[in-house]
């Protein structure tokens, strides 16, 4: 599963940061209700009893499209499941079912004898738990095979959001609109397609047979086609059996004209990219990613993919609709087309960059997730943490140009530190039971903290021992479900064999693993240095942003690394010491010099220093920044913003440290800086003068980087440089940077005149062109959007259209989000673009919401697991000022109090007010800190004045 699969609002937005790096920070903590974990009583009741296991499924599904008028887009299924009782006295079989109707059930013995069911109560359905309970007159005999036969019927979901079997749409090569049906079962939606033991623990073999109208003969599934036939205007395809696997990995796609759009036949089976017909020839980039990463993983794990099972395919589906970025269905990975159709002349760099890690993430799942599988979603991190780790670290080995090993820090490490410093965080291994809880655990903790924990571990034990542990884990648990102890055992074995931790006296690996996996949060290390003696006092405690939260005495085992001016060992990632207590004293050579802990910010902890030591760092950052590794300059920025928020550093002191940004041009350093400044300036939205002054301060820090990255991509620049320009200019234009606005506008004019504009700068060109333009520009871009064949360029155009300042045009844009022009999976994002486009847009969005709430609920698919309407309504609150908040709240209370989103929207209003109150209370302090930080350098006062006027005029 890819990181887009999230339950509630801010997770959705927060994680989409990775794909669209600029949407996040604005909403980050606009509300903190962790809906997923609210209802926790009677939890185990959602889990299946373990007394019966499935061995083999034989499933036939007949799919109907609009050729039948009485019940279009429906399906009938018949399945034969070979099951065994593994306990005595089982007279009730319980499995999952979430289909419209169960028509008929029988249970037959090995000898073909019918097992009698309870008369009058053959079976019962418990919809809340998706349970189907079959009542037998007598008990099953242990270890005997029985065949459970179930006939059922159901309806395809419309669009991808509710998963199960769903239908999407595309235009074929002739421009004709076509419907296709496909599946998305992770994590608990196979039960919508066929009744089954729908928990990862119940691995079984699946044989799939599909029938559809004869023109729907482009049909694909996990395994190779065994046979097919046509009869009475319908085609039937029979697929070979799968390996023993979890139900959520079953998949198929049924269409009229999906086809192989790129293929490498040197593999067995061939690696294929499959997509709609008018993307033929556009899958080469995705193919190259798949081929090279498959080669890599084959060698790395020493378990070649082709040896896993004789019938598994090596396919990748490029699907116009997809609820997540990608899903690791075994043999046929599903992706949102956005990430598969990559064209350097049309695709923005952030998407190309993300595609590399996404393909690699899904491929890593073929081993970590599919071959071995977490026994239950409480341990989702074992699937997702590994896939996320490999998605960056392995990809870097093969595609070094993307520098993903460094991007790991902002994508996973800093995200994890940030999330874990809130009060709603949970441990990686965490009991979840209801579907909402399960969905909620597919979030930052499982992906980001999981990945960051694994990288920290690899640094400690060396990458070679890490690889050995992975191999042990895979071999010892192949085709089985795994438990946290299994992973621990594999690591313990490899570590013992290699003596990988012998250097650390009295270090207890059991306790290290136990604490990081089973405890929430992460620590802050406080370093106090006696520069005369070289004595360094280290103290740790759990880091929380809240200044009022109770102190948590948890001690974390921290791998200690550090560099100093006299000994800059930033590239040494092997810890010099393992800190397992709350305090320790280390010593270095005496002498006054900067010292920075946590080399390249690889460890899951923040660092604070005494004032003197901070000053030495701050001075070095200004006088000789290159002597400090760029990832540690990034760490300083990330830590300083967190420390200021937690009131462990004053703004005055923090901004003094950050003044080095004035000469900084590195992506990794600017990324957390932009997040940090965005977080602050969003709290001044009700104070236009304050915001204008603060923006001027930020822009003065950005002048140099803007100059260096320039407005036009250079030949052969690295992807990271392209990303720097993308993020920096987007932020600068939003803050009204004159040259940025002018340069982008000029390019928009050129675009209208038919000039090709490099996709690496299109985001800004679209946004500014529309923001500064009128209806003509809007119509031009809308037309371009509707005629584009590139999902990634289309998404950028939506962002651009949303930046209009014209109320009527914005209402038009919002109305388009209700139509199918904006795909279901993009609706909440597009809504959010409207809020991000301009400060004054929120008022119009409120009007749109009030007038169209019923249509929004329907079009955005209110009851889909990621809760898109919750997201939209909560995000809106984060952008409104008091007068509009009153209007919004009144409307919610008088008309929406029974709605599913009421509580979260009200809570978002409270957060929004708190954020503004916080901004009011801190404005003087922060502005004065900004001025102080500026005194040592030339400040552009004319800029401040320009900004103030600009903003005042807008109101
Ligand atoms: C029970 O079913 C499994 C799975 O199909 C099969 O491998 C096994 O041979 C069967 N056992 C008997 C006794 O038929
Ligand atoms: C290591 O830690 C584990 C778990 O905390 C504990 O049970 C064990 O006794 C410790 N071992 C030693 C040698 O201290
Ligand atoms: Zn995944």
mmCIF file of N, CA, C and O in Angstrom, residues 532-602:
data_model
loop_
_atom_site.group_PDB
_atom_site.id
_atom_site.type_symbol
_atom_site.label_atom_id
_atom_site.label_comp_id
_atom_site.label_asym_id
_atom_site.label_seq_id
_atom_site.Cartn_x
_atom_site.Cartn_y
_atom_site.Cartn_z
ATOM 1 N N UNK A 532 35.877 24.082 28.043
ATOM 2 C CA UNK A 532 37.219 24.108 28.612
ATOM 3 C C UNK A 532 37.750 22.694 28.856
ATOM 4 O O UNK A 532 38.925 22.406 28.633
ATOM 5 N N UNK A 533 36.849 21.803 29.289
ATOM 6 C CA UNK A 533 37.303 20.448 29.612
ATOM 7 C C UNK A 533 36.985 19.434 28.519
ATOM 8 O O UNK A 533 37.519 18.337 28.486
ATOM 9 N N UNK A 534 36.053 19.790 27.648
ATOM 10 C CA UNK A 534 35.631 18.837 26.614
ATOM 11 C C UNK A 534 34.556 17.874 27.118
ATOM 12 O O UNK A 534 34.164 16.948 26.420
ATOM 13 N N UNK A 535 34.058 18.114 28.325
ATOM 14 C CA UNK A 535 33.039 17.242 28.889
ATOM 15 C C UNK A 535 31.662 17.576 28.296
ATOM 16 O O UNK A 535 31.262 18.738 28.283
ATOM 17 N N UNK A 536 30.998 16.542 27.774
ATOM 18 C CA UNK A 536 29.689 16.762 27.144
ATOM 19 C C UNK A 536 28.624 16.002 27.935
ATOM 20 O O UNK A 536 28.637 14.772 27.990
ATOM 21 N N UNK A 537 27.724 16.769 28.541
ATOM 22 C CA UNK A 537 26.629 16.150 29.306
ATOM 23 C C UNK A 537 25.432 15.922 28.404
ATOM 24 O O UNK A 537 24.895 16.871 27.843
ATOM 25 N N UNK A 538 25.024 14.673 28.291
ATOM 26 C CA UNK A 538 23.854 14.368 27.458
ATOM 27 C C UNK A 538 22.698 13.952 28.351
ATOM 28 O O UNK A 538 22.868 13.145 29.263
ATOM 29 N N UNK A 539 21.532 14.521 28.059
ATOM 30 C CA UNK A 539 20.315 14.126 28.785
ATOM 31 C C UNK A 539 19.254 13.850 27.746
ATOM 32 O O UNK A 539 19.202 14.527 26.723
ATOM 33 N N UNK A 540 18.404 12.889 28.019
ATOM 34 C CA UNK A 540 17.311 12.672 27.074
ATOM 35 C C UNK A 540 15.973 12.637 27.790
ATOM 36 O O UNK A 540 15.871 12.341 28.967
ATOM 37 N N UNK A 541 14.936 12.984 27.041
ATOM 38 C CA UNK A 541 13.559 12.813 27.525
ATOM 39 C C UNK A 541 12.682 12.730 26.288
ATOM 40 O O UNK A 541 13.116 13.056 25.179
ATOM 41 N N UNK A 542 11.444 12.302 26.468
ATOM 42 C CA UNK A 542 10.536 12.260 25.324
ATOM 43 C C UNK A 542 10.249 13.696 24.873
ATOM 44 O O UNK A 542 10.003 14.577 25.703
ATOM 45 N N UNK A 543 10.229 13.900 23.558
ATOM 46 C CA UNK A 543 9.966 15.245 23.050
ATOM 47 C C UNK A 543 8.491 15.406 22.716
ATOM 48 O O UNK A 543 7.929 14.641 21.921
ATOM 49 N N UNK A 544 7.859 16.398 23.316
ATOM 50 C CA UNK A 544 6.471 16.725 22.985
ATOM 51 C C UNK A 544 6.388 18.215 22.682
ATOM 52 O O UNK A 544 7.034 19.025 23.334
ATOM 53 N N UNK A 545 5.599 18.554 21.684
ATOM 54 C CA UNK A 545 5.437 19.967 21.356
ATOM 55 C C UNK A 545 4.646 20.692 22.422
ATOM 56 O O UNK A 545 4.893 21.849 22.730
ATOM 57 N N UNK A 546 3.679 19.996 22.987
ATOM 58 C CA UNK A 546 2.821 20.613 23.978
ATOM 59 C C UNK A 546 3.634 21.039 25.189
ATOM 60 O O UNK A 546 4.448 20.282 25.706
ATOM 61 N N UNK A 547 3.396 22.269 25.624
ATOM 62 C CA UNK A 547 4.147 22.747 26.776
ATOM 63 C C UNK A 547 3.422 22.414 28.079
ATOM 64 O O UNK A 547 3.953 22.632 29.159
ATOM 65 N N UNK A 548 2.219 21.869 27.957
ATOM 66 C CA UNK A 548 1.454 21.577 29.167
ATOM 67 C C UNK A 548 1.307 20.074 29.415
ATOM 68 O O UNK A 548 0.772 19.665 30.435
ATOM 69 N N UNK A 549 1.759 19.248 28.477
ATOM 70 C CA UNK A 549 1.595 17.802 28.630
ATOM 71 C C UNK A 549 2.415 17.291 29.810
ATOM 72 O O UNK A 549 3.465 17.850 30.141
ATOM 73 N N UNK A 550 1.908 16.227 30.422
ATOM 74 C CA UNK A 550 2.626 15.622 31.532
ATOM 75 C C UNK A 550 3.961 15.073 31.014
ATOM 76 O O UNK A 550 4.062 14.618 29.878
ATOM 77 N N UNK A 551 4.970 15.115 31.873
ATOM 78 C CA UNK A 551 6.289 14.619 31.474
ATOM 79 C C UNK A 551 6.235 13.099 31.327
ATOM 80 O O UNK A 551 5.649 12.406 32.141
ATOM 81 N N UNK A 552 6.821 12.620 30.254
ATOM 82 C CA UNK A 552 6.844 11.184 29.997
ATOM 83 C C UNK A 552 8.260 10.706 30.291
ATOM 84 O O UNK A 552 9.231 11.207 29.724
ATOM 85 N N UNK A 553 8.386 9.722 31.185
ATOM 86 C CA UNK A 553 9.725 9.338 31.634
ATOM 87 C C UNK A 553 10.358 8.257 30.743
ATOM 88 O O UNK A 553 11.405 7.713 31.079
ATOM 89 N N UNK A 554 9.734 7.953 29.623
ATOM 90 C CA UNK A 554 10.288 6.937 28.730
ATOM 91 C C UNK A 554 11.736 7.260 28.345
ATOM 92 O O UNK A 554 12.034 8.373 27.932
ATOM 93 N N UNK A 555 12.599 6.247 28.469
ATOM 94 C CA UNK A 555 13.987 6.391 28.011
ATOM 95 C C UNK A 555 14.132 5.576 26.722
ATOM 96 O O UNK A 555 13.693 4.432 26.656
ATOM 97 N N UNK A 556 14.694 6.186 25.693
ATOM 98 C CA UNK A 556 14.873 5.505 24.403
ATOM 99 C C UNK A 556 16.353 5.168 24.196
ATOM 100 O O UNK A 556 17.208 5.999 24.516
ATOM 101 N N UNK A 557 16.641 4.001 23.655
ATOM 102 C CA UNK A 557 18.044 3.724 23.315
ATOM 103 C C UNK A 557 18.431 4.560 22.090
ATOM 104 O O UNK A 557 17.846 4.398 21.027
ATOM 105 N N UNK A 558 19.386 5.465 22.267
ATOM 106 C CA UNK A 558 19.731 6.409 21.190
ATOM 107 C C UNK A 558 21.126 6.115 20.648
ATOM 108 O O UNK A 558 22.098 6.134 21.398
ATOM 109 N N UNK A 559 21.224 5.876 19.345
ATOM 110 C CA UNK A 559 22.554 5.744 18.735
ATOM 111 C C UNK A 559 23.196 7.123 18.622
ATOM 112 O O UNK A 559 22.646 8.005 17.968
ATOM 113 N N UNK A 560 24.299 7.309 19.289
ATOM 114 C CA UNK A 560 24.937 8.631 19.325
ATOM 115 C C UNK A 560 26.019 8.745 18.242
ATOM 116 O O UNK A 560 26.916 7.907 18.157
ATOM 117 N N UNK A 561 25.887 9.785 17.438
ATOM 118 C CA UNK A 561 26.961 10.165 16.522
ATOM 119 C C UNK A 561 27.132 11.669 16.685
ATOM 120 O O UNK A 561 26.178 12.365 17.021
ATOM 121 N N UNK A 562 28.343 12.180 16.463
ATOM 122 C CA UNK A 562 28.503 13.628 16.451
ATOM 123 C C UNK A 562 29.740 14.020 15.667
ATOM 124 O O UNK A 562 30.630 13.209 15.414
ATOM 125 N N UNK A 563 29.728 15.265 15.245
ATOM 126 C CA UNK A 563 30.865 15.850 14.535
ATOM 127 C C UNK A 563 31.246 17.139 15.236
ATOM 128 O O UNK A 563 30.402 17.775 15.870
ATOM 129 N N UNK A 564 32.499 17.518 15.099
ATOM 130 C CA UNK A 564 32.923 18.805 15.644
ATOM 131 C C UNK A 564 33.833 19.473 14.624
ATOM 132 O O UNK A 564 34.246 18.843 13.644
ATOM 133 N N UNK A 565 34.113 20.718 14.869
ATOM 134 C CA UNK A 565 34.949 21.445 13.910
ATOM 135 C C UNK A 565 36.292 20.737 13.731
ATOM 136 O O UNK A 565 36.781 20.584 12.615
ATOM 137 N N UNK A 566 36.862 20.275 14.859
ATOM 138 C CA UNK A 566 38.189 19.653 14.753
ATOM 139 C C UNK A 566 38.080 18.215 14.238
ATOM 140 O O UNK A 566 39.065 17.629 13.807
ATOM 141 N N UNK A 567 36.898 17.658 14.300
ATOM 142 C CA UNK A 567 36.734 16.273 13.846
ATOM 143 C C UNK A 567 35.406 16.117 13.119
ATOM 144 O O UNK A 567 34.467 15.498 13.628
ATOM 145 N N UNK A 568 35.294 16.692 11.930
ATOM 146 C CA UNK A 568 34.017 16.635 11.218
ATOM 147 C C UNK A 568 33.810 15.266 10.584
ATOM 148 O O UNK A 568 34.334 14.989 9.517
ATOM 149 N N UNK A 569 33.081 14.411 11.268
ATOM 150 C CA UNK A 569 32.944 13.022 10.797
ATOM 151 C C UNK A 569 31.511 12.759 10.341
ATOM 152 O O UNK A 569 30.937 11.727 10.656
ATOM 153 N N UNK A 570 30.954 13.722 9.610
ATOM 154 C CA UNK A 570 29.540 13.616 9.232
ATOM 155 C C UNK A 570 29.205 12.345 8.452
ATOM 156 O O UNK A 570 28.093 11.851 8.496
ATOM 157 N N UNK A 571 30.189 11.849 7.716
ATOM 158 C CA UNK A 571 29.868 10.671 6.905
ATOM 159 C C UNK A 571 29.931 9.384 7.718
ATOM 160 O O UNK A 571 29.568 8.321 7.234
ATOM 161 N N UNK A 572 30.390 9.490 8.958
ATOM 162 C CA UNK A 572 30.408 8.298 9.802
ATOM 163 C C UNK A 572 29.039 8.115 10.466
ATOM 164 O O UNK A 572 28.658 8.862 11.358
ATOM 165 N N UNK A 573 28.310 7.113 10.020
ATOM 166 C CA UNK A 573 26.940 6.939 10.511
ATOM 167 C C UNK A 573 26.841 5.821 11.544
ATOM 168 O O UNK A 573 25.787 5.567 12.106
ATOM 169 N N UNK A 574 27.925 5.132 11.753
ATOM 170 C CA UNK A 574 27.951 4.085 12.782
ATOM 171 C C UNK A 574 28.050 4.784 14.135
ATOM 172 O O UNK A 574 28.977 5.564 14.364
ATOM 173 N N UNK A 575 27.114 4.516 15.057
ATOM 174 C CA UNK A 575 27.155 5.253 16.333
ATOM 175 C C UNK A 575 28.451 5.013 17.095
ATOM 176 O O UNK A 575 28.983 3.907 17.095
ATOM 177 N N UNK A 576 28.937 6.081 17.720
ATOM 178 C CA UNK A 576 30.133 5.913 18.540
ATOM 179 C C UNK A 576 29.755 5.449 19.939
ATOM 180 O O UNK A 576 30.586 4.968 20.685
ATOM 181 N N UNK A 577 28.466 5.590 20.260
ATOM 182 C CA UNK A 577 28.028 5.212 21.608
ATOM 183 C C UNK A 577 26.533 4.912 21.559
ATOM 184 O O UNK A 577 25.806 5.555 20.806
ATOM 185 N N UNK A 578 26.085 3.925 22.336
ATOM 186 C CA UNK A 578 24.646 3.673 22.435
ATOM 187 C C UNK A 578 24.183 4.157 23.792
ATOM 188 O O UNK A 578 24.624 3.659 24.823
ATOM 189 N N UNK A 579 23.309 5.126 23.776
ATOM 190 C CA UNK A 579 22.859 5.723 25.034
ATOM 191 C C UNK A 579 21.553 5.062 25.459
ATOM 192 O O UNK A 579 20.526 5.247 24.826
ATOM 193 N N UNK A 580 21.620 4.270 26.534
ATOM 194 C CA UNK A 580 20.418 3.549 26.974
ATOM 195 C C UNK A 580 19.887 4.050 28.303
ATOM 196 O O UNK A 580 18.997 3.450 28.888
ATOM 197 N N UNK A 581 20.474 5.143 28.790
ATOM 198 C CA UNK A 581 20.034 5.700 30.062
ATOM 199 C C UNK A 581 19.574 7.133 29.838
ATOM 200 O O UNK A 581 19.747 7.665 28.753
ATOM 201 N N UNK A 582 19.015 7.743 30.875
ATOM 202 C CA UNK A 582 18.494 9.085 30.639
ATOM 203 C C UNK A 582 19.579 10.153 30.615
ATOM 204 O O UNK A 582 19.365 11.242 30.118
ATOM 205 N N UNK A 583 20.768 9.832 31.148
ATOM 206 C CA UNK A 583 21.836 10.829 31.124
ATOM 207 C C UNK A 583 23.182 10.131 31.032
ATOM 208 O O UNK A 583 23.347 8.999 31.502
ATOM 209 N N UNK A 584 24.127 10.811 30.403
ATOM 210 C CA UNK A 584 25.476 10.241 30.304
ATOM 211 C C UNK A 584 26.450 11.394 30.043
ATOM 212 O O UNK A 584 26.049 12.455 29.559
ATOM 213 N N UNK A 585 27.695 11.181 30.398
ATOM 214 C CA UNK A 585 28.715 12.188 30.115
ATOM 215 C C UNK A 585 29.734 11.589 29.152
ATOM 216 O O UNK A 585 30.271 10.517 29.391
ATOM 217 N N UNK A 586 29.947 12.271 28.029
ATOM 218 C CA UNK A 586 30.977 11.851 27.081
ATOM 219 C C UNK A 586 32.049 12.934 27.069
ATOM 220 O O UNK A 586 31.792 14.060 27.474
ATOM 221 N N UNK A 587 33.232 12.583 26.582
ATOM 222 C CA UNK A 587 34.217 13.651 26.508
ATOM 223 C C UNK A 587 34.908 13.684 25.154
ATOM 224 O O UNK A 587 34.994 12.681 24.458
ATOM 225 N N UNK A 588 35.309 14.854 24.809
ATOM 226 C CA UNK A 588 36.064 15.082 23.577
ATOM 227 C C UNK A 588 37.266 15.945 23.925
ATOM 228 O O UNK A 588 37.417 16.357 25.069
ATOM 229 N N UNK A 589 38.070 16.232 22.918
ATOM 230 C CA UNK A 589 39.207 17.131 23.136
ATOM 231 C C UNK A 589 38.687 18.472 23.668
ATOM 232 O O UNK A 589 37.702 18.988 23.146
ATOM 233 N N UNK A 590 39.372 19.039 24.651
ATOM 234 C CA UNK A 590 38.960 20.374 25.111
ATOM 235 C C UNK A 590 39.146 21.399 23.996
ATOM 236 O O UNK A 590 39.922 21.163 23.057
ATOM 237 N N UNK A 591 38.443 22.496 24.100
ATOM 238 C CA UNK A 591 38.602 23.564 23.111
ATOM 239 C C UNK A 591 37.270 24.055 22.608
ATOM 240 O O UNK A 591 36.329 23.273 22.449
ATOM 241 N N UNK A 592 37.203 25.370 22.376
ATOM 242 C CA UNK A 592 35.958 25.981 21.971
ATOM 243 C C UNK A 592 35.709 25.749 20.479
ATOM 244 O O UNK A 592 36.480 26.230 19.642
ATOM 245 N N UNK A 593 34.708 25.027 20.151
ATOM 246 C CA UNK A 593 34.418 24.725 18.735
ATOM 247 C C UNK A 593 32.970 24.247 18.636
ATOM 248 O O UNK A 593 32.374 23.825 19.622
ATOM 249 N N UNK A 594 32.417 24.306 17.426
ATOM 250 C CA UNK A 594 31.066 23.790 17.275
ATOM 251 C C UNK A 594 31.052 22.268 17.348
ATOM 252 O O UNK A 594 32.003 21.600 16.908
ATOM 253 N N UNK A 595 29.971 21.739 17.919
ATOM 254 C CA UNK A 595 29.760 20.295 17.966
ATOM 255 C C UNK A 595 28.310 20.061 17.545
ATOM 256 O O UNK A 595 27.419 20.771 18.011
ATOM 257 N N UNK A 596 28.103 19.135 16.632
ATOM 258 C CA UNK A 596 26.728 18.823 16.198
ATOM 259 C C UNK A 596 26.472 17.332 16.352
ATOM 260 O O UNK A 596 27.264 16.510 15.864
ATOM 261 N N UNK A 597 25.403 17.002 17.045
ATOM 262 C CA UNK A 597 25.041 15.596 17.246
ATOM 263 C C UNK A 597 24.060 15.133 16.183
ATOM 264 O O UNK A 597 23.305 15.915 15.620
ATOM 265 N N UNK A 598 24.079 13.831 15.941
ATOM 266 C CA UNK A 598 23.164 13.153 15.002
ATOM 267 C C UNK A 598 23.591 13.400 13.551
ATOM 268 O O UNK A 598 22.910 14.094 12.786
ATOM 269 N N UNK A 599 24.695 12.771 13.189
ATOM 270 C CA UNK A 599 25.251 12.938 11.835
ATOM 271 C C UNK A 599 24.209 12.687 10.755
ATOM 272 O O UNK A 599 23.536 11.663 10.749
ATOM 273 N N UNK A 600 24.100 13.648 9.850
ATOM 274 C CA UNK A 600 23.176 13.583 8.716
ATOM 275 C C UNK A 600 21.724 13.326 9.143
ATOM 276 O O UNK A 600 20.910 12.866 8.361
ATOM 277 N N UNK A 601 21.443 13.609 10.398
ATOM 278 C CA UNK A 601 20.111 13.404 10.967
ATOM 279 C C UNK A 601 19.571 12.011 10.614
ATOM 280 O O UNK A 601 18.436 11.858 10.156
ATOM 281 N N UNK A 602 20.378 11.012 10.873
ATOM 282 C CA UNK A 602 19.914 9.639 10.635
ATOM 283 C C UNK A 602 19.204 9.051 11.843
ATOM 284 O O UNK A 602 18.472 8.083 11.721
#
